[in-house]
Tab-separated table of N, CA and C in Angstrom:
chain	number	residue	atom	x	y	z
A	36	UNK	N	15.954	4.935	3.925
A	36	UNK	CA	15.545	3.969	2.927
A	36	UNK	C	15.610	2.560	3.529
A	37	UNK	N	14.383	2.162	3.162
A	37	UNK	CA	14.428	0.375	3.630
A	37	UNK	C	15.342	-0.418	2.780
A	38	UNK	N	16.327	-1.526	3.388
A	38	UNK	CA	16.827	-2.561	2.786
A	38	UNK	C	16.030	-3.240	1.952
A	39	UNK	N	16.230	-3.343	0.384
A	39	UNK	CA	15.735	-4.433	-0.241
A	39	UNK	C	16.352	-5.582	-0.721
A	40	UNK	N	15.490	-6.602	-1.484
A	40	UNK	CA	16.596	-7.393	-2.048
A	40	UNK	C	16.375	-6.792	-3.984
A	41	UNK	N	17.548	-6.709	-4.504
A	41	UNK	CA	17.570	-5.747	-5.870
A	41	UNK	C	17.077	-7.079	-6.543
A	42	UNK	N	17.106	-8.420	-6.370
A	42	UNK	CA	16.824	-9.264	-7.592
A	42	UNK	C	15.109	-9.131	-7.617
A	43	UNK	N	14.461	-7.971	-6.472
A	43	UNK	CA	12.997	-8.145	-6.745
A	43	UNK	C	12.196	-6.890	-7.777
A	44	UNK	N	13.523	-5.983	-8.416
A	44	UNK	CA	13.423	-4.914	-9.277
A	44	UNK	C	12.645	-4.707	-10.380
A	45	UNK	N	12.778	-6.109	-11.165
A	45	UNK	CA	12.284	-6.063	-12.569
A	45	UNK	C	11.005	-6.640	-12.371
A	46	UNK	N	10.585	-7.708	-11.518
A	46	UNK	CA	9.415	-7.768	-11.306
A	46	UNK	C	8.317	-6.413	-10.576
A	47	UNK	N	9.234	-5.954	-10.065
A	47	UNK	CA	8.538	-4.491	-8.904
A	47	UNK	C	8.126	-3.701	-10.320
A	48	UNK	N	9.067	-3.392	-11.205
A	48	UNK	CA	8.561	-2.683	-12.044
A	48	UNK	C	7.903	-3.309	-13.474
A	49	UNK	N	7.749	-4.091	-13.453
A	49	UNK	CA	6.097	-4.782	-14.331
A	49	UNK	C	5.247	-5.173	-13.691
A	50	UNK	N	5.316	-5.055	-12.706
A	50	UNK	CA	3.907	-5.081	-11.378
A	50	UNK	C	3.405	-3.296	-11.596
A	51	UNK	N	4.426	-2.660	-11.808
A	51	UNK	CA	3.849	-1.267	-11.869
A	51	UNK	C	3.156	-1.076	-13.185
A	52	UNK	N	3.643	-1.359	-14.272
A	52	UNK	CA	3.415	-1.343	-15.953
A	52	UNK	C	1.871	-2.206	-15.613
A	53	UNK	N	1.923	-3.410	-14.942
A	53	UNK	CA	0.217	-4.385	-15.245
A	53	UNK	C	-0.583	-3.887	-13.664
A	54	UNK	N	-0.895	-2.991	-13.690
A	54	UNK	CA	-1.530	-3.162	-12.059
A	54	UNK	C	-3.081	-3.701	-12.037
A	55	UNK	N	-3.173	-4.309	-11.069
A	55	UNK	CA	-4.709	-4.940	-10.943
A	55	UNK	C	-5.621	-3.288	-11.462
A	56	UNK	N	-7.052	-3.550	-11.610
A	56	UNK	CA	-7.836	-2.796	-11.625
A	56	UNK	C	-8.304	-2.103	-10.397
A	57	UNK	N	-7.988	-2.401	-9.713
A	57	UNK	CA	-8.203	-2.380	-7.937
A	57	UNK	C	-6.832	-1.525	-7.673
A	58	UNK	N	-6.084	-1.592	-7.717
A	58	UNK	CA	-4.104	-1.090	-7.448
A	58	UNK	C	-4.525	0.150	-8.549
A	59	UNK	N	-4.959	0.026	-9.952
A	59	UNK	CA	-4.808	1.571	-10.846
A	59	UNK	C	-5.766	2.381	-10.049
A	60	UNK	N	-6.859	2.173	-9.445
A	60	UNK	CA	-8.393	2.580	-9.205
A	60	UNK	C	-7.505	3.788	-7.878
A	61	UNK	N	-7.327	3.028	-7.117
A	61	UNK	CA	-6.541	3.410	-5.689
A	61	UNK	C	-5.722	4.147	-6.415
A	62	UNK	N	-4.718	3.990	-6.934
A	62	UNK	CA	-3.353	4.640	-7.262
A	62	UNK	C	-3.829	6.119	-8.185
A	63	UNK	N	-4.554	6.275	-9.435
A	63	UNK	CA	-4.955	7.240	-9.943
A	63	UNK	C	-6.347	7.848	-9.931
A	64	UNK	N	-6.701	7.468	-9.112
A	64	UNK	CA	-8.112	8.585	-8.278
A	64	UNK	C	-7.631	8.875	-6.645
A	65	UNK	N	-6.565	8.369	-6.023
A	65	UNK	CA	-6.385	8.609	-4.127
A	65	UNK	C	-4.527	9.146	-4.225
A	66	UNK	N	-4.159	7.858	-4.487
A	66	UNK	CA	-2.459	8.143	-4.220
A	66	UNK	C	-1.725	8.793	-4.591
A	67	UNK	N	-1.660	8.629	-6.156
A	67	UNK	CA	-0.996	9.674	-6.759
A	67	UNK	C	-0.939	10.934	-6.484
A	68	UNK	N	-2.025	11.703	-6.201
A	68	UNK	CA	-1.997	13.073	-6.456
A	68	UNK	C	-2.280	13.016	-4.228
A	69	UNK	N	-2.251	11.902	-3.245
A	69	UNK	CA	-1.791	12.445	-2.506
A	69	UNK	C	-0.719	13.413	-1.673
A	70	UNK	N	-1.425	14.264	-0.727
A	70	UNK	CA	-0.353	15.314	-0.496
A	70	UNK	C	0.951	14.421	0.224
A	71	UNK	N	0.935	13.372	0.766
A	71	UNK	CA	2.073	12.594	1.408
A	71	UNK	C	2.468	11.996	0.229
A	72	UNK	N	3.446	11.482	-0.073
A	72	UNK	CA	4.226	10.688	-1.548
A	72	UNK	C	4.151	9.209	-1.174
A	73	UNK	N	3.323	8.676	-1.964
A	73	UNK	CA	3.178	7.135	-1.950
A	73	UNK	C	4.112	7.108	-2.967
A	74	UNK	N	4.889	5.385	-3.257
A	74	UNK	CA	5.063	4.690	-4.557
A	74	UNK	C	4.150	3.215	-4.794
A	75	UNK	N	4.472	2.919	-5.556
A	75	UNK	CA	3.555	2.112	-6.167
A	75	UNK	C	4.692	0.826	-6.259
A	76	UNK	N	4.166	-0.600	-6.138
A	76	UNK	CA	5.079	-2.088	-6.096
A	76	UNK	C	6.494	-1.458	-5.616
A	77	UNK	N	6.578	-1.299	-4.549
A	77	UNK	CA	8.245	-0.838	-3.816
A	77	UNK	C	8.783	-1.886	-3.134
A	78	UNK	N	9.652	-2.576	-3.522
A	78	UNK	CA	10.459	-3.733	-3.022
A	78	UNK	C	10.878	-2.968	-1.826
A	79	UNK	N	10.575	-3.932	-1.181
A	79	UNK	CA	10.911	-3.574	0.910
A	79	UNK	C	11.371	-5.229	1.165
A	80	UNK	N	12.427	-5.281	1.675
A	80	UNK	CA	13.211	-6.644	2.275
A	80	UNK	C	13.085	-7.633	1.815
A	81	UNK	N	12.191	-8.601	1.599
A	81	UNK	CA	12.328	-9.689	0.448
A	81	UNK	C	10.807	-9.138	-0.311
A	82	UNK	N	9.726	-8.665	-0.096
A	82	UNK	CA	8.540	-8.128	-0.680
A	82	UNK	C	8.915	-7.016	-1.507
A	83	UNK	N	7.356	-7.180	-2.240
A	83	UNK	CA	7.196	-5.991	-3.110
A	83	UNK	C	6.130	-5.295	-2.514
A	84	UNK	N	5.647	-4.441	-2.173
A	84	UNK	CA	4.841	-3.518	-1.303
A	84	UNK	C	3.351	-3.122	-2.558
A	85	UNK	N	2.304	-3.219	-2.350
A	85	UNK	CA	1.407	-2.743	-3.054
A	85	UNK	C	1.928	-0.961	-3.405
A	86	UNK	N	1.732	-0.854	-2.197
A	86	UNK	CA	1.942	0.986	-2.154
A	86	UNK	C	2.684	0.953	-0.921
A	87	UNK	N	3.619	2.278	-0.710
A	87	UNK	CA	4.315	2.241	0.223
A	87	UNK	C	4.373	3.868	0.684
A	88	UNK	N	4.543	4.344	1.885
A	88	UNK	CA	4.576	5.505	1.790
A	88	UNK	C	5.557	5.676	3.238
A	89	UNK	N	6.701	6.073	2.677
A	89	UNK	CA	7.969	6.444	3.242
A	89	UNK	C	8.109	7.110	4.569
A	90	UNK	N	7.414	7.993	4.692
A	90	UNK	CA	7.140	9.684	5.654
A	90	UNK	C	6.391	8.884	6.543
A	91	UNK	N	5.167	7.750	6.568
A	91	UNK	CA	4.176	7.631	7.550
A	91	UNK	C	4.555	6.034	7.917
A	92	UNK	N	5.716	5.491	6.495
A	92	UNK	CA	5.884	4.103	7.594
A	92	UNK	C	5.075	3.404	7.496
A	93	UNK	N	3.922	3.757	6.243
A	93	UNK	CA	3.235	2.639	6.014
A	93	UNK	C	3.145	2.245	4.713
A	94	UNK	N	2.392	0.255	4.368
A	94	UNK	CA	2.625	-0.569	4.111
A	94	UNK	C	0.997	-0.680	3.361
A	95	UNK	N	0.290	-0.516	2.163
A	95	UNK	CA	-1.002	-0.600	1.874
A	95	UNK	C	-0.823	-1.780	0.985
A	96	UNK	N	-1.195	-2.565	1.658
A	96	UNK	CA	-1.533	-3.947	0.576
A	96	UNK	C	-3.119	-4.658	0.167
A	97	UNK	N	-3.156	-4.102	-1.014
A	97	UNK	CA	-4.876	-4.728	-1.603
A	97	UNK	C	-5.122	-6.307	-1.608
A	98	UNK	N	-5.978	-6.918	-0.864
A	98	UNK	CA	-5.953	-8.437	-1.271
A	98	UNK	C	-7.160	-8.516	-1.961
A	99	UNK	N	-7.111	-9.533	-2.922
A	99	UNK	CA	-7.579	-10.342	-3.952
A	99	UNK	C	-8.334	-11.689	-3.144
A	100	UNK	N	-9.456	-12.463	-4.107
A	100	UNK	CA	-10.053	-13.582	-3.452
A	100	UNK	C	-8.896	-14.518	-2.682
A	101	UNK	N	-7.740	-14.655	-3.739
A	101	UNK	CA	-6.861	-15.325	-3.300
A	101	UNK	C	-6.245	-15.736	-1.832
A	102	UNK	N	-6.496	-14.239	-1.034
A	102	UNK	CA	-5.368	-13.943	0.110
A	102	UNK	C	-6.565	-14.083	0.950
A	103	UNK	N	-7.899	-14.487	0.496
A	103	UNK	CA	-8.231	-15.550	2.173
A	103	UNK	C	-8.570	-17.291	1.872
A	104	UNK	N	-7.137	-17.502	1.361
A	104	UNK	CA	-7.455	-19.183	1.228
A	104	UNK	C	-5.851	-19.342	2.428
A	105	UNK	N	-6.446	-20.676	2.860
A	105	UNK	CA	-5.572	-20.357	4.499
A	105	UNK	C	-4.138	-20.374	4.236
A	106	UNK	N	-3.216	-21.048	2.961
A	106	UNK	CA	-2.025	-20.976	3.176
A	106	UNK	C	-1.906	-19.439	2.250
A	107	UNK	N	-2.653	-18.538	1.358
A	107	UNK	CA	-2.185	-17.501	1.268
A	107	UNK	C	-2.191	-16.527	2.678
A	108	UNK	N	-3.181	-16.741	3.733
A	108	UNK	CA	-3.125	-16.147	5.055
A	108	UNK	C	-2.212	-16.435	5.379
A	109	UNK	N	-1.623	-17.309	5.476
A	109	UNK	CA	-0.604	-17.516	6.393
A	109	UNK	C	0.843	-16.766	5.666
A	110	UNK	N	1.575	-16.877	4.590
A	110	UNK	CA	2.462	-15.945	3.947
A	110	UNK	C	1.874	-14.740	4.047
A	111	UNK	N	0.449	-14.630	4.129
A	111	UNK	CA	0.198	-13.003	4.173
A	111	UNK	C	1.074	-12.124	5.965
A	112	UNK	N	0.387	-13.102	6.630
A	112	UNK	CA	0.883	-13.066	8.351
A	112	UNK	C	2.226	-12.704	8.302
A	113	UNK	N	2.956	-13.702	7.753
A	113	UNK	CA	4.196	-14.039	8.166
A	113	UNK	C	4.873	-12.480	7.249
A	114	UNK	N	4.291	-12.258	5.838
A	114	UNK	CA	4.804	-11.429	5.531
A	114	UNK	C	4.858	-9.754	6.137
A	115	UNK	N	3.515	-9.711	6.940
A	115	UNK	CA	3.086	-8.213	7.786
A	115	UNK	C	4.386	-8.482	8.772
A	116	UNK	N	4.370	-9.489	9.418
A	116	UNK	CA	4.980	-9.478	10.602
A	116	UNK	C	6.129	-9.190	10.313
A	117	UNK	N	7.113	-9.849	9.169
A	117	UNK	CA	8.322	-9.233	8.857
A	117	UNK	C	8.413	-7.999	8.181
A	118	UNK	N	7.383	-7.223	7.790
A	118	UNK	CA	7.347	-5.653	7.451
A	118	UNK	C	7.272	-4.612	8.939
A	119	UNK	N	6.514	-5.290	9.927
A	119	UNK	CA	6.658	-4.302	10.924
A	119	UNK	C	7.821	-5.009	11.653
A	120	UNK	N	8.094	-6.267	11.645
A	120	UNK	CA	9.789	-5.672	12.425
A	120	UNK	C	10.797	-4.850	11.896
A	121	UNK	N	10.192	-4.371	10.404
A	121	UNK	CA	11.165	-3.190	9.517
A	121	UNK	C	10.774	-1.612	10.523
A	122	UNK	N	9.721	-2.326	11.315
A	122	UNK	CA	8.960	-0.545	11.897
A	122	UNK	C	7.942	0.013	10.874
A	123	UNK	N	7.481	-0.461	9.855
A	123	UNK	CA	6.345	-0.480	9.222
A	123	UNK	C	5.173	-0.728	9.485
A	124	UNK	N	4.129	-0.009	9.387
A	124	UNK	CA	2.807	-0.128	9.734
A	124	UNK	C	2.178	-0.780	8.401
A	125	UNK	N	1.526	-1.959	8.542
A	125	UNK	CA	1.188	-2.616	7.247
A	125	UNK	C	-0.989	-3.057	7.220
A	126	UNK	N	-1.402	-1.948	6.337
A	126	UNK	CA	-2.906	-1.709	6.909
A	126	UNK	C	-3.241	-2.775	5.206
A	127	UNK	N	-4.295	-3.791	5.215
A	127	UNK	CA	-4.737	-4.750	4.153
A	127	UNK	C	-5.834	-4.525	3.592
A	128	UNK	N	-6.243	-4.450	2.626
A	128	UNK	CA	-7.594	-3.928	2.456
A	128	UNK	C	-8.056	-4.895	1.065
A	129	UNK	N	-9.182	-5.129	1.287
A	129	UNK	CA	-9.654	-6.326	0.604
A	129	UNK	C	-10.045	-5.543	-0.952
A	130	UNK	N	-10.158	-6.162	-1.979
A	130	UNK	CA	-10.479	-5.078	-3.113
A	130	UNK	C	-11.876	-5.212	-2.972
A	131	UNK	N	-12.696	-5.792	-2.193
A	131	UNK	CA	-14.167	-5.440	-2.640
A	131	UNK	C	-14.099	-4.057	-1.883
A	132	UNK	N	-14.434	-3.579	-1.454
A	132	UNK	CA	-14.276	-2.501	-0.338
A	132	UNK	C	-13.562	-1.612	-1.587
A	133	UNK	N	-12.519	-1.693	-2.320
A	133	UNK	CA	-12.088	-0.397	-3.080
A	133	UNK	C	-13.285	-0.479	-4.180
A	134	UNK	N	-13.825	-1.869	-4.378
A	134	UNK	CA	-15.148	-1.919	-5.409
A	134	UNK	C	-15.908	-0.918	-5.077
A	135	UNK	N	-16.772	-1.517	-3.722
A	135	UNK	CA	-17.770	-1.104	-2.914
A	135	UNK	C	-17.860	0.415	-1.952
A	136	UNK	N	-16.421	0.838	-1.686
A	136	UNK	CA	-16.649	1.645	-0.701
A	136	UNK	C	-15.114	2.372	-0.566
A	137	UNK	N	-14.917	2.850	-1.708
A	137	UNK	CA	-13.734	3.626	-2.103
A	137	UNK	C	-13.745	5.039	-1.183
A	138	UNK	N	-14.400	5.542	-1.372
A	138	UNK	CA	-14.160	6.946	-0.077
A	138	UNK	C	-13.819	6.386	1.565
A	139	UNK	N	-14.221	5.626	1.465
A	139	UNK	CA	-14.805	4.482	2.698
A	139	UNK	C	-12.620	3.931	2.910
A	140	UNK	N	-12.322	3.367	1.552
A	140	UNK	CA	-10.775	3.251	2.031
A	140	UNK	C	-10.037	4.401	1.847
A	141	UNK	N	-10.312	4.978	0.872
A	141	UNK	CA	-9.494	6.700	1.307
A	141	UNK	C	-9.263	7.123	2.398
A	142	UNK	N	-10.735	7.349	3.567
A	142	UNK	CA	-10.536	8.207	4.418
A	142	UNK	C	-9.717	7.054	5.473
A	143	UNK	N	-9.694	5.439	4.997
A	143	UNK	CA	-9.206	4.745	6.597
A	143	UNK	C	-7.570	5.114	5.912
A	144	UNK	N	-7.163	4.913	4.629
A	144	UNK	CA	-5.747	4.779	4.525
A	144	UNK	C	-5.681	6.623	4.700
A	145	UNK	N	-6.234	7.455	4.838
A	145	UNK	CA	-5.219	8.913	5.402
A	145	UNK	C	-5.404	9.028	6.753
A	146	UNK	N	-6.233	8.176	7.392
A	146	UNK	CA	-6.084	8.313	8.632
A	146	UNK	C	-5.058	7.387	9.276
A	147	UNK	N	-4.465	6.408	8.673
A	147	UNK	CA	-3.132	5.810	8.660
A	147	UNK	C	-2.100	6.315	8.721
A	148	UNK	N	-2.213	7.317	7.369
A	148	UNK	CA	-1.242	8.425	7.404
A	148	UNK	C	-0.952	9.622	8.480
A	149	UNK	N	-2.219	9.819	8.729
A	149	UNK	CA	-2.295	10.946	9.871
A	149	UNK	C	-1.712	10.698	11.239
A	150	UNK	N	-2.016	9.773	11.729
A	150	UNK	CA	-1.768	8.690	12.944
A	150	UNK	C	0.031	8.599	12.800
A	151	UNK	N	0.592	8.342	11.998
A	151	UNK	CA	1.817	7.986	11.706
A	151	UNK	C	2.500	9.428	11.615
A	152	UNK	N	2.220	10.542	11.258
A	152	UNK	CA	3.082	11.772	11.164
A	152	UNK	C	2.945	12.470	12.626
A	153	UNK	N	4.021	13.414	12.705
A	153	UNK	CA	3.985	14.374	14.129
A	153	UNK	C	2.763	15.276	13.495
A	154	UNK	N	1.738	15.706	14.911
A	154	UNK	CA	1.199	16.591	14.698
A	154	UNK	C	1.558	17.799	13.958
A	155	UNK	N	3.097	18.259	14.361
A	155	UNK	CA	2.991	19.457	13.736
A	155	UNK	C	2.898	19.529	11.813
A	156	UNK	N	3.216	18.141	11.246
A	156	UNK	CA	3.235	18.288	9.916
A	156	UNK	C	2.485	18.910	9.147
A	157	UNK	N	2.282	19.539	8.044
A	157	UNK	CA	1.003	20.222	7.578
A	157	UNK	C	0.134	19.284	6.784
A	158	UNK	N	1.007	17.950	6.017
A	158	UNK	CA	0.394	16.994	5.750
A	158	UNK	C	-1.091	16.173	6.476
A	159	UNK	N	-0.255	16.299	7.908
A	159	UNK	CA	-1.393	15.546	8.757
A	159	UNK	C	-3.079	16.418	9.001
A	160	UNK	N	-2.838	17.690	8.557
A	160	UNK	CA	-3.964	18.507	8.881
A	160	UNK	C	-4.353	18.463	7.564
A	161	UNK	N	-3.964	18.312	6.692
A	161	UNK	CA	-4.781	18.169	4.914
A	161	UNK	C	-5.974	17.143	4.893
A	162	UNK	N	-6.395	18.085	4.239
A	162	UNK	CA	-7.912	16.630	3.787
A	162	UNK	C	-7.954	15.894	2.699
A	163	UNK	N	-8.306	14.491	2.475
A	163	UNK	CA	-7.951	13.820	1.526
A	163	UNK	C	-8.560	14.431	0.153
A	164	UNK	N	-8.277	13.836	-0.791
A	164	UNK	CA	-9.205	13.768	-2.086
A	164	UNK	C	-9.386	12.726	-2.718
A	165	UNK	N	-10.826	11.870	-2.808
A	165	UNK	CA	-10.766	11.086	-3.858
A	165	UNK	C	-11.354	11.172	-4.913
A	166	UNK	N	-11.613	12.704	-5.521
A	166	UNK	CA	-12.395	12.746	-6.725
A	166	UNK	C	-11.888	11.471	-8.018
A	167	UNK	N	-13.165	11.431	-8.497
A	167	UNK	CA	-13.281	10.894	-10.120
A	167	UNK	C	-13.522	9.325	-9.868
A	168	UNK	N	-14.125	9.379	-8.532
A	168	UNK	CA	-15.027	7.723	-8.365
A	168	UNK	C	-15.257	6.870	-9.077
């Protein structure tokens, strides 16, 4: 289990209760019913994690128009960089793309997953699902 900080709890979990339309879309047509166990807003070290998935070590964070205006880039940076000195793999994905081309981020975030497990897992040989587009 990753170190968190606990005062980021109650927000982690009304980030889960309001999720963007983009975060439910991903989460109950891909994640949820993935065969690897994602969670959903998981406080990791001073952050709250979009999605997090424990087993592969990685870090799925959806950005919004917001996160390309240059000082949200820059907390965005600073924040990847202190998730992979946790040893976290932290992959960003813009929400037009979950708009536009949802199978399109399915297959890059299980190949994230895949990449990150030992071959022998049976996880890593599963094929995704993103029915109900």
């Amino acid at each position: 289990m990753k170190p968190y900080n606990k005062e980021n709890i109650p927000l982690a979990k009304e980030l889960r209760k309001n999720m963007t339309p983009r975060e439910r879309k991903l989460w109950y047509q891909f994640l949820r019913c993935y065969p690897v166990r994602f969670q959903r807003q998981k406080a990791i070290g001073n952050y709250i994690a979009d999605f997090y998935c424990a087993k592969a070590q990685l870090v799925v964070e959806l950005d919004g128009a917001g996160h390309y205006e240059d000082s949200q880039m820059e907390k965005d940076k600073l924040r990847s960089l202190e998730l992979e000195q946790m040893n976290l793999q932290v992959i960003r994905i813009c929400n037009l793309d979950v708009d536009q081309n949802f199978s399109g981020v399915c297959e890059y975030i299980d190949m994230a997953v895949k990449r990150s497990l030992p071959p022998s897992s049976p996880a890593a040989k599963t094929p995704p699902s993103s029915e109900g587009g």
